[in-house]
Amino acid sequence: DRNRRSRCYHRLLFGMSISDIIGSFGLFLSTWPIPKGEAYLAAGNVESCIAIGFINQSAILCTPCYNASLGVYYLLVIVRGWKEE
């Protein structure tokens, strides 16, 4: 539904879900992107290590920001009676 996707709440949840998925993928990769010989099951190089570090750090920063935004949204809707229309 187009109306549902345009609502602020659904956009915030969608953004947080995407951030969680990306962060989970980075954690799933675990030690694979680390240069060979540095850790158990390491098979990557310096560039892959930097890339996965950037992805993990981005997800670590984005998810709490989306969570805080949802908190502000709930505050506005429940306490202040804010409506999106």
XYZ file of N, CA, C and O in Angstrom:
340
model
N 0.835 -1.182 0.000
C 0.000 0.000 0.000
C 0.881 1.248 0.000
O 1.727 1.422 0.866
N 0.651 2.136 -0.953
C 1.464 3.340 -1.092
C 1.312 4.276 0.110
O 2.273 4.865 0.578
N 0.113 4.399 0.630
C -0.127 5.276 1.787
C 0.641 4.784 3.010
O 1.178 5.569 3.778
N 0.699 3.483 3.168
C 1.397 2.906 4.318
C 2.898 3.166 4.237
O 3.540 3.447 5.236
N 3.460 3.043 3.039
C 4.903 3.243 2.879
C 5.318 4.692 3.061
O 6.466 4.984 3.347
N 4.387 5.604 2.893
C 4.742 7.016 3.001
C 4.700 7.519 4.447
O 5.103 8.637 4.713
N 4.233 6.718 5.359
C 4.149 7.150 6.751
C 5.517 7.130 7.417
O 6.349 6.262 7.162
N 5.725 8.083 8.287
C 7.012 8.252 8.973
C 7.390 7.000 9.770
O 8.534 6.550 9.724
N 6.437 6.426 10.480
C 6.689 5.246 11.302
C 7.232 4.099 10.458
O 8.211 3.451 10.814
N 6.598 3.847 9.334
C 7.014 2.741 8.480
C 8.375 3.004 7.843
O 9.167 2.083 7.656
N 8.651 4.238 7.515
C 9.973 4.578 6.973
C 11.065 4.374 8.009
O 12.152 3.884 7.693
N 10.793 4.759 9.243
C 11.777 4.556 10.308
C 12.024 3.065 10.556
O 13.169 2.636 10.695
N 10.951 2.283 10.606
C 11.115 0.848 10.801
C 11.844 0.199 9.638
O 12.678 -0.693 9.839
N 11.545 0.639 8.424
C 12.220 0.093 7.250
C 13.714 0.409 7.294
O 14.556 -0.465 7.061
N 14.056 1.645 7.611
C 15.464 2.027 7.713
C 16.205 1.250 8.784
O 17.333 0.796 8.578
N 15.564 1.073 9.929
C 16.200 0.320 11.005
C 16.361 -1.151 10.618
O 17.387 -1.766 10.927
N 15.391 -1.702 9.915
C 15.484 -3.097 9.477
C 16.621 -3.291 8.483
O 17.380 -4.261 8.585
N 16.754 -2.379 7.534
C 17.837 -2.465 6.553
C 19.185 -2.338 7.256
O 20.125 -3.083 6.966
N 19.281 -1.411 8.191
C 20.519 -1.240 8.947
C 20.862 -2.502 9.736
O 22.025 -2.917 9.777
N 19.858 -3.123 10.331
C 20.085 -4.373 11.072
C 20.523 -5.506 10.147
O 21.395 -6.302 10.494
N 19.912 -5.586 8.971
C 20.275 -6.637 8.018
C 21.720 -6.472 7.566
O 22.486 -7.443 7.523
N 22.103 -5.249 7.237
C 23.481 -4.986 6.801
C 24.459 -5.294 7.931
O 25.503 -5.914 7.725
N 24.131 -4.859 9.138
C 24.996 -5.139 10.285
C 25.097 -6.627 10.588
O 26.175 -7.131 10.916
N 23.989 -7.338 10.456
C 24.011 -8.788 10.681
C 24.851 -9.499 9.633
O 25.550 -10.468 9.937
N 24.779 -9.023 8.396
C 25.617 -9.606 7.340
C 27.094 -9.396 7.657
O 27.907 -10.304 7.501
N 27.438 -8.213 8.143
C 28.823 -7.941 8.522
C 29.292 -8.828 9.656
O 30.419 -9.317 9.660
N 28.407 -9.064 10.631
C 28.762 -9.955 11.734
C 28.822 -11.413 11.282
O 29.620 -12.192 11.795
N 27.973 -11.784 10.323
C 28.005 -13.134 9.783
C 29.351 -13.434 9.133
O 29.881 -14.533 9.254
N 29.910 -12.440 8.451
C 31.201 -12.643 7.790
C 32.319 -12.885 8.796
O 33.320 -13.511 8.463
N 32.141 -12.374 9.997
C 33.056 -12.623 11.109
C 34.511 -12.367 10.733
O 34.883 -11.247 10.435
N 35.333 -13.399 10.755
C 36.760 -13.213 10.512
C 37.167 -13.450 9.061
O 38.335 -13.294 8.725
N 36.239 -13.804 8.183
C 36.595 -14.073 6.784
C 37.300 -12.909 6.095
O 38.279 -13.109 5.390
N 36.863 -11.665 6.254
C 37.523 -10.563 5.536
C 38.871 -10.140 6.114
O 39.582 -9.348 5.512
N 39.239 -10.634 7.275
C 40.511 -10.266 7.900
C 41.660 -10.890 7.098
O 41.526 -11.988 6.575
N 42.788 -10.204 6.978
C 43.909 -10.762 6.213
C 44.337 -12.142 6.713
O 44.299 -12.428 7.916
N 44.741 -12.987 5.771
C 45.161 -14.351 6.096
C 46.253 -14.347 7.150
O 47.162 -13.527 7.122
N 46.147 -15.282 8.094
C 47.159 -15.420 9.126
C 46.937 -14.547 10.341
O 47.638 -14.684 11.336
N 45.968 -13.649 10.299
C 45.714 -12.736 11.425
C 44.740 -13.320 12.447
O 44.777 -12.963 13.610
N 43.818 -14.186 11.983
C 42.808 -14.753 12.877
C 42.359 -16.103 12.327
O 42.645 -16.446 11.179
N 41.627 -16.840 13.144
C 41.098 -18.142 12.745
C 40.094 -17.970 11.605
O 39.218 -17.121 11.672
N 40.214 -18.731 10.557
C 39.367 -18.708 9.360
C 39.496 -17.418 8.551
O 38.640 -17.109 7.727
N 40.529 -16.658 8.773
C 40.742 -15.425 8.007
C 41.130 -15.789 6.581
O 41.967 -16.652 6.351
N 40.505 -15.111 5.607
C 40.774 -15.425 4.209
C 40.816 -14.179 3.337
O 40.868 -14.286 2.122
N 40.764 -13.007 3.920
C 40.674 -11.792 3.137
C 42.001 -11.080 2.982
O 43.072 -11.666 3.090
N 41.907 -9.786 2.706
C 43.071 -8.925 2.594
C 42.775 -7.618 3.327
O 41.713 -7.466 3.932
N 43.668 -6.686 3.253
C 43.503 -5.427 3.987
C 42.277 -4.665 3.492
O 41.513 -4.111 4.293
N 42.056 -4.662 2.170
C 40.926 -3.918 1.617
C 39.582 -4.495 2.082
O 38.656 -3.748 2.416
N 39.472 -5.835 2.090
C 38.217 -6.439 2.543
C 38.006 -6.191 4.038
O 36.869 -6.006 4.483
N 39.066 -6.156 4.787
C 38.970 -5.872 6.218
C 38.485 -4.440 6.446
O 37.616 -4.200 7.285
N 39.015 -3.509 5.689
C 38.591 -2.103 5.807
C 37.128 -1.958 5.399
O 36.353 -1.263 6.064
N 36.733 -2.636 4.316
C 35.353 -2.531 3.827
C 34.368 -3.071 4.856
O 33.349 -2.427 5.151
N 34.642 -4.239 5.399
C 33.711 -4.820 6.365
C 33.726 -4.029 7.674
O 32.699 -3.916 8.354
N 34.858 -3.449 8.022
C 34.914 -2.585 9.191
C 34.041 -1.353 9.015
O 33.333 -0.938 9.935
N 34.047 -0.779 7.816
C 33.199 0.374 7.512
C 31.725 -0.008 7.581
O 30.904 0.715 8.154
N 31.379 -1.158 7.016
C 29.993 -1.620 7.034
C 29.525 -1.856 8.472
O 28.436 -1.416 8.858
N 30.338 -2.536 9.261
C 29.965 -2.800 10.657
C 29.830 -1.508 11.452
O 28.890 -1.337 12.228
N 30.751 -0.599 11.275
C 30.710 0.661 12.013
C 29.493 1.486 11.613
O 28.848 2.103 12.463
N 29.170 1.494 10.326
C 27.989 2.228 9.862
C 26.721 1.663 10.482
O 25.850 2.421 10.930
N 26.601 0.341 10.502
C 25.411 -0.278 11.089
C 25.344 -0.026 12.586
O 24.258 0.208 13.133
N 26.494 -0.058 13.257
C 26.528 0.190 14.699
C 26.068 1.611 15.016
O 25.434 1.861 16.042
N 26.340 2.551 14.126
C 25.924 3.934 14.345
C 24.493 4.201 13.877
O 23.777 4.978 14.499
N 24.067 3.578 12.779
C 22.739 3.849 12.216
C 21.603 3.267 13.049
O 20.584 3.932 13.245
N 21.756 2.049 13.509
C 20.664 1.389 14.216
C 20.237 2.148 15.481
O 19.037 2.387 15.665
N 21.158 2.586 16.348
C 20.709 3.369 17.514
C 20.089 4.713 17.127
O 19.176 5.186 17.812
N 20.544 5.303 16.042
C 19.940 6.564 15.592
C 18.498 6.345 15.156
O 17.617 7.155 15.465
N 18.239 5.269 14.412
C 16.868 4.942 14.033
C 16.036 4.623 15.275
O 14.869 5.012 15.362
N 16.609 3.922 16.227
C 15.896 3.592 17.462
C 15.540 4.862 18.228
O 14.424 4.994 18.744
N 16.460 5.795 18.313
C 16.183 7.069 18.987
C 15.108 7.854 18.235
O 14.236 8.480 18.854
N 15.152 7.808 16.915
C 14.129 8.488 16.117
C 12.753 7.883 16.356
O 11.752 8.607 16.419
N 12.693 6.561 16.480
C 11.419 5.923 16.812
C 10.932 6.357 18.189
O 9.733 6.568 18.394
N 11.850 6.506 19.133
C 11.480 6.982 20.466
C 10.888 8.383 20.424
O 9.875 8.663 21.075
N 11.501 9.258 19.643
C 10.973 10.620 19.486
C 9.611 10.575 18.794
O 8.682 11.297 19.172
N 9.484 9.715 17.791
C 8.209 9.570 17.091
C 7.114 9.139 18.065
O 6.021 9.706 18.081
N 7.397 8.111 18.887
C 6.414 7.651 19.864
C 6.075 8.750 20.864
O 4.922 8.894 21.259
N 7.053 9.512 21.282
C 6.815 10.629 22.196
C 5.858 11.635 21.566
O 4.898 12.081 22.202
N 6.107 11.969 20.307
C 5.244 12.934 19.625
C 3.830 12.400 19.443
O 2.853 13.134 19.637
N 3.714 11.136 19.076
C 2.397 10.565 18.802
C 1.613 10.328 20.090
O 0.440 10.707 20.194
N 2.238 9.732 21.104
C 1.511 9.339 22.307
C 1.310 10.517 23.258
O 0.209 10.783 23.717
N 2.375 11.249 23.542
C 2.286 12.322 24.542
C 1.700 13.600 23.948
O 0.837 14.235 24.558
N 2.153 13.964 22.758
C 1.726 15.228 22.151
C 0.528 15.099 21.216
O 0.005 16.105 20.739
N 0.127 13.870 20.893
C -1.026 13.671 20.029
C -0.781 14.051 18.574
O -1.708 14.426 17.855
N 0.456 13.950 18.124
C 0.820 14.325 16.759
C 0.222 13.378 15.740
O 0.206 12.171 15.921
N -0.285 13.931 14.647
C -0.805 13.117 13.543
C -0.076 13.492 12.278
O 0.311 14.630 12.089
N 0.108 12.515 11.404
C 0.880 12.750 10.181
C 0.119 13.480 9.092
O 0.701 13.995 8.166
N -1.197 13.509 9.180
C -1.978 14.125 8.108
C -1.790 15.598 7.999
O -1.561 16.400 8.697
